[in-house]
Structure formats: C-alpha cells, structure tokens
Amino acid sequence: MVTTDTALDRELLASWYARNRERSENLFDSVHPDAYASRPIPLRNPICFYEGHMPAFSVNTLLKRGLGDGALDSQYEILFERGIDPEDEGAVPEARRPWPSRDEILAYAGAADRAILDAFASRDIADPSNPVLAGGLAAYTVLEHEPMHQETLRYIWHRLPYDRKARPEGLAAVRIEGEPPARREARVPAGRATLGADPDQPFGWDNEYPPHTVEVPPFSVDVHSVTNRDFLEFVESGAYASDGPWDEEGGAWREQNAVRHPLFWELHRGQWFWRGMWDLVPLPMSWPVYVTHAEAAAYARWRGRRLMSEAEYHRAAYGTPGGEERRYPWGDAAPDALRGRFDFAAWDPAPVGAHPRGASAWGVHDLVGNGWEWTSTVFAPFEGFRPMPSYPQYSADFFDGKHYVLKGASPATAKELIRPSFRNWFRGTYPYVYAKFRTAAS
Ligand SMILES: [Fe+2]
C-alpha cells in the first residue's frame, strides 16, 4: 500500500493520522458536555476516557515502546492506557473520580498529536533493527487503532439519550423501506479457503497470522442477512420465554438480564421501534437485525440451522466457482459506496440486499458492510501465532474461549480495516455492537 523497499510514505501516514484525529474530534464534539464523563455502556469506560486513550495509546506505542522516548505525561499515559472488557457489571473496575476535564484532555491530545506528527515527518519510524518499528509496525498499529475505537464510540453514542448528543446538521431522515426480499439460500460447493494475512502486505494485526488454508465441505447459506421481519417471527413465537433454542451461556444471559428482544428494539404501546442513532423509528422490517451471538445462535437453532464458521464465511465471501479467491466479495475493486454500507457512510443500516454490486461470487449479499457477521468460531490464535511487538496484549488477552469471531464490516468500520484477514471479536452476550448474522446448513 504505502511501503517502498526502503521507506514509508510519510505524507500518506500523516494525512491518515490527521483524518483519524479530525473524525474523532467531530465525534466528541457531538456529545453534550453533561454527558462527557457518563458511561452509556456500563461494561465500558466513560466517554472521556476514549478522548484521552487514543492519543495516549499512540504515545505509548510509537514514541515510548517504539522510539524509546520518555513520557509526555506519565500519569495520563497510565490512566488512559487500556480499555476494559469485564464479564459483567459486577466485574467493572472501580470508577476513577474525577476524570480530567475535557480541556485538560484536549491539551494532552494536542501535545501528543504534535509529537506523533513530528515522528511521522522526521524520525526513524521504520527502523528495521527494532521489532516494534520494523516495516512501520508501530505507525500502522497507531493508525488502525484509532478508527477501530471510532466504531466503539459510535455504538457507545448509540446508547446516549437523544438529548445528550447533537445530531449532524443536514442529516437526511433514515429510509424505512417496506418488506425484505423472500428468504433464499445459496449453495457453496466444497473448496479451499485461505484464512490469515499475506506476509507481504504492509500491516496486519497479530491474530491475522500466519496465513493457512482450510478445506471447507459444501454448505448452504442465506443470501440475505436475517432481518428484523425474520427475527420478529422468532420473538413472537415465544422463543425468549422458552429454553428450547438457547445454549447454556445464552440461556443464562437471557434469564439474568431478563432479555426479551434485541437491544436495538423498543416496545412502545404494543408497537416495535428501532433505536436508531438519531431517531426512534418504527421497526424497519427490511433491515438486518443486530443481535448478540447468543441470540443469533438461538434463532438459527430455532430454524433448524446454525451460524457459519469463520472458514465458511471466507468461502461464502471470497471463494469463486473457478477456485481462485477474491480480494473482496465483489472482486478486486476498492471498497466504495456501491459495494456496501461501511466507512461511516451512514449511522444506521440499509435494507438487506441494497448493494447488489457488493454480492459475492455465489450471490450472497452484504458479507462486507451493513453490520459485522457473527460466526460460530471461538476467537483463538492461528497455529504459529506470535503476539505483535508493538501491542503484545492486543489479541492474547482475549483467547479465553468466551469471545467469538466476527467478519466483514459495519456502517461504522473504516475502509482501511476492510480486508479478508481482518478478525473482530466480542463476547457472545455483548449486545451493543453493530452485528448481524445469517444462517447456514451442511
Ligand atoms: Fe484501545
């Protein structure tokens, strides 16, 4: 992408960094000052943490771990070092009170930005003798870390009360289109899937290596994501009150939290609504349903089917009848707005099948975009995994058997993160993410 044999494209890195920072600033500017230290998701840190975390992470990773610099602010670089992922609300670390003010955090962020841009401009950030820097590793780590958090921020913002965030000016109303297309399946014949990243690509996270192939038996898969209309049948069947379709973990989660429907749904006077980012709207039947892994697996079981494995996802998305594997489901063309809903193009999903030019070789729609795709695969290292020197805890802390792999992209996924090898993961009962699914059968 940007490397040459001897040097990184410094200007390109700097402009990517500036673009990231501007997008983050716009997000934080949209939050009402009263909500700045609030914690809309009890399992995550308060909003203000993230405005300090992104610059502190860049300083810790590139300047301190990579270039060996001293601290810009050692207290902030500890306070804002890492996010949290507790099992439940009882395990949330004691809240720190009070957090620094926004002005204090922005002053730190400004100093961090100047130091990072200075490093991009003139320091030896691709020193081949330093494993943290070689090939621009720490620089790319910083540059991909920030947009991943922007997705986190968007789904945290989603939980903010509507009067605690400023709607973007001139935003068009969401389109609630009618009914979804009829449910259909595609057949994917037996074949090979390549998982993992090409070692020659400029950057990948540690869990993307090493690449390897998997022989995948034939299977069938839904052409479209499971929609709110489909899921309403499941809800109205009484499935949330029955033990039948739930596995042990999902059943316990549903019991303990009195879950009766997807988190993005709200029932008002007997009518279902979708909690959109900026508006509560009548439930859009043609949109994909956003659910937990537990709900997705229960729905699939209720239909007598199952979720795709990670390898099956690769076959469905990138495989072709000729046996070659594609760069994207639609081919080699770079991701754009015709191929799917991603790269912050919208705040809510589109109707399923709204991007036919993004369909895979088997005619399966929306595999990249419109919501991450839950798989049945437990997040685990590929054989030969090595923690990355620039961020050794990135994946390794999550190989606990409690997180599942998600693939593809959501409306809030930056285009730079869209590649076949990218793996996302969440706990199976974490309800906040923009995650959809489809069912499969052998
Ligand atoms: Fe982070």
Short mmCIF file of N, CA and C in Angstrom, two decimals, residues 35-113:
data_model
loop_
_atom_site.label_atom_id
_atom_site.label_comp_id
_atom_site.label_asym_id
_atom_site.label_seq_id
_atom_site.Cartn_x
_atom_site.Cartn_y
_atom_site.Cartn_z
N ALA A 35 -22.72 14.96 29.40
CA ALA A 35 -22.60 13.50 29.21
C ALA A 35 -21.15 13.07 29.02
N TYR A 36 -20.22 14.04 29.07
CA TYR A 36 -18.82 13.74 28.71
C TYR A 36 -18.19 12.69 29.63
N ALA A 37 -18.53 12.73 30.90
CA ALA A 37 -17.97 11.75 31.83
C ALA A 37 -18.95 10.62 32.14
N SER A 38 -20.02 10.54 31.34
CA SER A 38 -21.00 9.47 31.59
C SER A 38 -20.53 8.17 30.95
N ARG A 39 -21.21 7.10 31.33
CA ARG A 39 -20.81 5.76 30.91
C ARG A 39 -22.04 5.10 30.29
N PRO A 40 -22.35 5.43 29.02
CA PRO A 40 -23.59 4.90 28.43
C PRO A 40 -23.62 3.38 28.36
N ILE A 41 -22.45 2.74 28.28
CA ILE A 41 -22.40 1.28 28.34
C ILE A 41 -21.68 0.91 29.64
N PRO A 42 -22.38 0.29 30.56
CA PRO A 42 -21.78 0.02 31.88
C PRO A 42 -20.53 -0.87 31.80
N LEU A 43 -20.38 -1.64 30.71
CA LEU A 43 -19.23 -2.54 30.58
C LEU A 43 -18.03 -1.87 29.92
N ARG A 44 -18.14 -0.59 29.64
CA ARG A 44 -17.04 0.14 29.02
C ARG A 44 -16.72 1.37 29.88
N ASN A 45 -15.58 1.99 29.60
CA ASN A 45 -15.18 3.19 30.32
C ASN A 45 -16.09 4.37 29.95
N PRO A 46 -16.06 5.45 30.74
CA PRO A 46 -16.83 6.63 30.37
C PRO A 46 -16.29 7.26 29.08
N ILE A 47 -17.12 8.08 28.46
CA ILE A 47 -16.80 8.70 27.17
C ILE A 47 -15.45 9.41 27.22
N CYS A 48 -15.20 10.18 28.29
CA CYS A 48 -13.98 10.98 28.34
C CYS A 48 -12.72 10.12 28.27
N PHE A 49 -12.81 8.88 28.77
CA PHE A 49 -11.64 8.01 28.72
C PHE A 49 -11.11 7.89 27.30
N TYR A 50 -12.02 7.72 26.33
CA TYR A 50 -11.59 7.43 24.96
C TYR A 50 -10.91 8.63 24.31
N GLU A 51 -11.30 9.85 24.71
CA GLU A 51 -10.65 11.02 24.11
C GLU A 51 -9.20 11.12 24.60
N GLY A 52 -8.94 10.60 25.79
CA GLY A 52 -7.56 10.52 26.26
C GLY A 52 -6.85 9.27 25.80
N HIS A 53 -7.62 8.20 25.65
CA HIS A 53 -6.99 6.91 25.32
C HIS A 53 -6.32 6.92 23.96
N MET A 54 -6.97 7.47 22.95
CA MET A 54 -6.41 7.37 21.59
C MET A 54 -5.05 8.05 21.48
N PRO A 55 -4.90 9.31 21.92
CA PRO A 55 -3.55 9.89 21.88
C PRO A 55 -2.57 9.20 22.83
N ALA A 56 -3.03 8.79 24.02
CA ALA A 56 -2.11 8.14 24.96
C ALA A 56 -1.61 6.81 24.39
N PHE A 57 -2.50 6.09 23.72
CA PHE A 57 -2.08 4.83 23.09
C PHE A 57 -1.02 5.10 22.02
N SER A 58 -1.23 6.15 21.23
CA SER A 58 -0.26 6.47 20.17
C SER A 58 1.11 6.82 20.76
N VAL A 59 1.08 7.57 21.85
CA VAL A 59 2.34 7.93 22.52
C VAL A 59 3.01 6.69 23.10
N ASN A 60 2.23 5.88 23.82
CA ASN A 60 2.79 4.68 24.45
C ASN A 60 3.38 3.73 23.41
N THR A 61 2.69 3.63 22.26
CA THR A 61 3.07 2.61 21.28
C THR A 61 4.22 3.08 20.39
N LEU A 62 4.04 4.23 19.75
CA LEU A 62 5.03 4.68 18.77
C LEU A 62 6.22 5.38 19.45
N LEU A 63 5.92 6.32 20.33
CA LEU A 63 7.01 7.14 20.87
C LEU A 63 7.77 6.41 21.98
N LYS A 64 7.05 5.79 22.92
CA LYS A 64 7.74 5.20 24.06
C LYS A 64 8.22 3.79 23.75
N ARG A 65 7.28 2.87 23.40
CA ARG A 65 7.71 1.50 23.14
C ARG A 65 8.57 1.42 21.89
N GLY A 66 8.22 2.20 20.86
CA GLY A 66 8.94 2.13 19.60
C GLY A 66 10.23 2.93 19.61
N LEU A 67 10.11 4.25 19.77
CA LEU A 67 11.27 5.12 19.61
C LEU A 67 12.06 5.31 20.91
N GLY A 68 11.53 4.79 22.01
CA GLY A 68 12.28 4.86 23.27
C GLY A 68 12.23 6.22 23.95
N ASP A 69 11.25 7.05 23.56
CA ASP A 69 11.13 8.37 24.19
C ASP A 69 10.64 8.25 25.64
N GLY A 70 10.79 9.33 26.36
CA GLY A 70 10.19 9.42 27.69
C GLY A 70 8.72 9.77 27.58
N ALA A 71 8.07 9.88 28.72
CA ALA A 71 6.64 10.18 28.75
C ALA A 71 6.38 11.64 28.36
N LEU A 72 5.21 11.88 27.73
CA LEU A 72 4.72 13.25 27.61
C LEU A 72 4.01 13.63 28.90
N ASP A 73 3.25 12.70 29.44
CA ASP A 73 2.58 12.87 30.73
C ASP A 73 2.37 11.48 31.31
N SER A 74 3.23 11.12 32.25
CA SER A 74 3.23 9.72 32.69
C SER A 74 1.91 9.35 33.37
N GLN A 75 1.28 10.28 34.05
CA GLN A 75 0.00 9.94 34.72
C GLN A 75 -1.09 9.64 33.69
N TYR A 76 -1.19 10.49 32.68
CA TYR A 76 -2.21 10.27 31.65
C TYR A 76 -1.91 8.98 30.87
N GLU A 77 -0.63 8.72 30.69
CA GLU A 77 -0.30 7.55 29.87
C GLU A 77 -0.56 6.24 30.62
N ILE A 78 -0.76 6.32 31.92
CA ILE A 78 -1.24 5.16 32.70
C ILE A 78 -2.76 5.19 32.79
N LEU A 79 -3.30 6.36 33.14
CA LEU A 79 -4.76 6.50 33.28
C LEU A 79 -5.51 6.08 32.01
N PHE A 80 -4.96 6.48 30.87
CA PHE A 80 -5.65 6.24 29.59
C PHE A 80 -5.06 5.08 28.81
N GLU A 81 -4.35 4.20 29.50
CA GLU A 81 -3.59 3.17 28.76
C GLU A 81 -4.48 2.15 28.05
N ARG A 82 -5.45 1.58 28.78
CA ARG A 82 -6.20 0.46 28.19
C ARG A 82 -7.68 0.53 28.50
N GLY A 83 -8.48 -0.01 27.59
CA GLY A 83 -9.92 -0.14 27.81
C GLY A 83 -10.23 -1.33 28.70
N ILE A 84 -11.51 -1.58 28.88
CA ILE A 84 -11.92 -2.70 29.73
C ILE A 84 -12.91 -3.59 28.98
N ASP A 85 -12.99 -4.85 29.37
CA ASP A 85 -13.92 -5.82 28.78
C ASP A 85 -14.35 -6.79 29.88
N PRO A 86 -15.00 -6.29 30.94
CA PRO A 86 -15.37 -7.17 32.04
C PRO A 86 -16.47 -8.15 31.64
N GLU A 87 -16.55 -9.25 32.37
CA GLU A 87 -17.54 -10.28 32.07
C GLU A 87 -18.97 -9.75 32.32
N ASP A 88 -19.14 -9.01 33.41
CA ASP A 88 -20.46 -8.44 33.70
C ASP A 88 -20.26 -7.18 34.54
N GLU A 89 -21.38 -6.53 34.88
CA GLU A 89 -21.26 -5.24 35.57
C GLU A 89 -20.60 -5.36 36.93
N GLY A 90 -20.72 -6.53 37.56
CA GLY A 90 -20.09 -6.74 38.85
C GLY A 90 -18.57 -6.73 38.76
N ALA A 91 -18.04 -6.96 37.55
CA ALA A 91 -16.59 -7.04 37.38
C ALA A 91 -15.99 -5.74 36.83
N VAL A 92 -16.80 -4.69 36.71
CA VAL A 92 -16.29 -3.41 36.20
C VAL A 92 -15.34 -2.80 37.25
N PRO A 93 -14.13 -2.41 36.84
CA PRO A 93 -13.21 -1.82 37.81
C PRO A 93 -13.80 -0.57 38.45
N GLU A 94 -13.42 -0.32 39.66
CA GLU A 94 -13.87 0.86 40.40
C GLU A 94 -13.69 2.12 39.54
N ALA A 95 -14.74 2.93 39.42
CA ALA A 95 -14.64 4.14 38.60
C ALA A 95 -13.67 5.15 39.24
N ARG A 96 -12.86 5.79 38.41
CA ARG A 96 -11.95 6.80 38.90
C ARG A 96 -12.70 8.13 38.96
N ARG A 97 -12.61 8.82 40.04
CA ARG A 97 -13.29 10.11 40.18
C ARG A 97 -12.32 11.13 40.71
N PRO A 98 -12.35 12.34 40.25
CA PRO A 98 -12.99 12.71 39.00
C PRO A 98 -12.01 12.49 37.84
N TRP A 99 -12.57 12.35 36.64
CA TRP A 99 -11.72 12.29 35.46
C TRP A 99 -11.22 13.70 35.14
N PRO A 100 -10.15 13.83 34.40
CA PRO A 100 -9.72 15.17 33.98
C PRO A 100 -10.82 15.84 33.15
N SER A 101 -10.77 17.17 33.08
CA SER A 101 -11.76 17.90 32.28
C SER A 101 -11.46 17.71 30.80
N ARG A 102 -12.42 18.09 29.98
CA ARG A 102 -12.18 17.97 28.53
C ARG A 102 -11.02 18.87 28.11
N ASP A 103 -10.94 20.08 28.67
CA ASP A 103 -9.84 20.98 28.30
C ASP A 103 -8.49 20.35 28.63
N GLU A 104 -8.41 19.71 29.78
CA GLU A 104 -7.14 19.07 30.17
C GLU A 104 -6.80 17.92 29.21
N ILE A 105 -7.82 17.14 28.88
CA ILE A 105 -7.58 16.01 27.98
C ILE A 105 -7.18 16.52 26.59
N LEU A 106 -7.84 17.59 26.12
CA LEU A 106 -7.52 18.14 24.79
C LEU A 106 -6.12 18.75 24.77
N ALA A 107 -5.70 19.32 25.88
CA ALA A 107 -4.34 19.88 25.91
C ALA A 107 -3.32 18.75 25.77
N TYR A 108 -3.56 17.65 26.47
CA TYR A 108 -2.67 16.50 26.33
C TYR A 108 -2.71 15.96 24.89
N ALA A 109 -3.94 15.85 24.34
CA ALA A 109 -4.09 15.30 22.99
C ALA A 109 -3.35 16.17 21.97
N GLY A 110 -3.40 17.48 22.15
CA GLY A 110 -2.71 18.38 21.22
C GLY A 110 -1.20 18.16 21.25
N ALA A 111 -0.66 18.01 22.45
CA ALA A 111 0.78 17.76 22.56
C ALA A 111 1.14 16.41 21.95
N ALA A 112 0.29 15.42 22.17
CA ALA A 112 0.54 14.10 21.60
C ALA A 112 0.51 14.16 20.08
N ASP A 113 -0.47 14.87 19.52
CA ASP A 113 -0.57 14.97 18.06
C ASP A 113 0.68 15.61 17.47
#
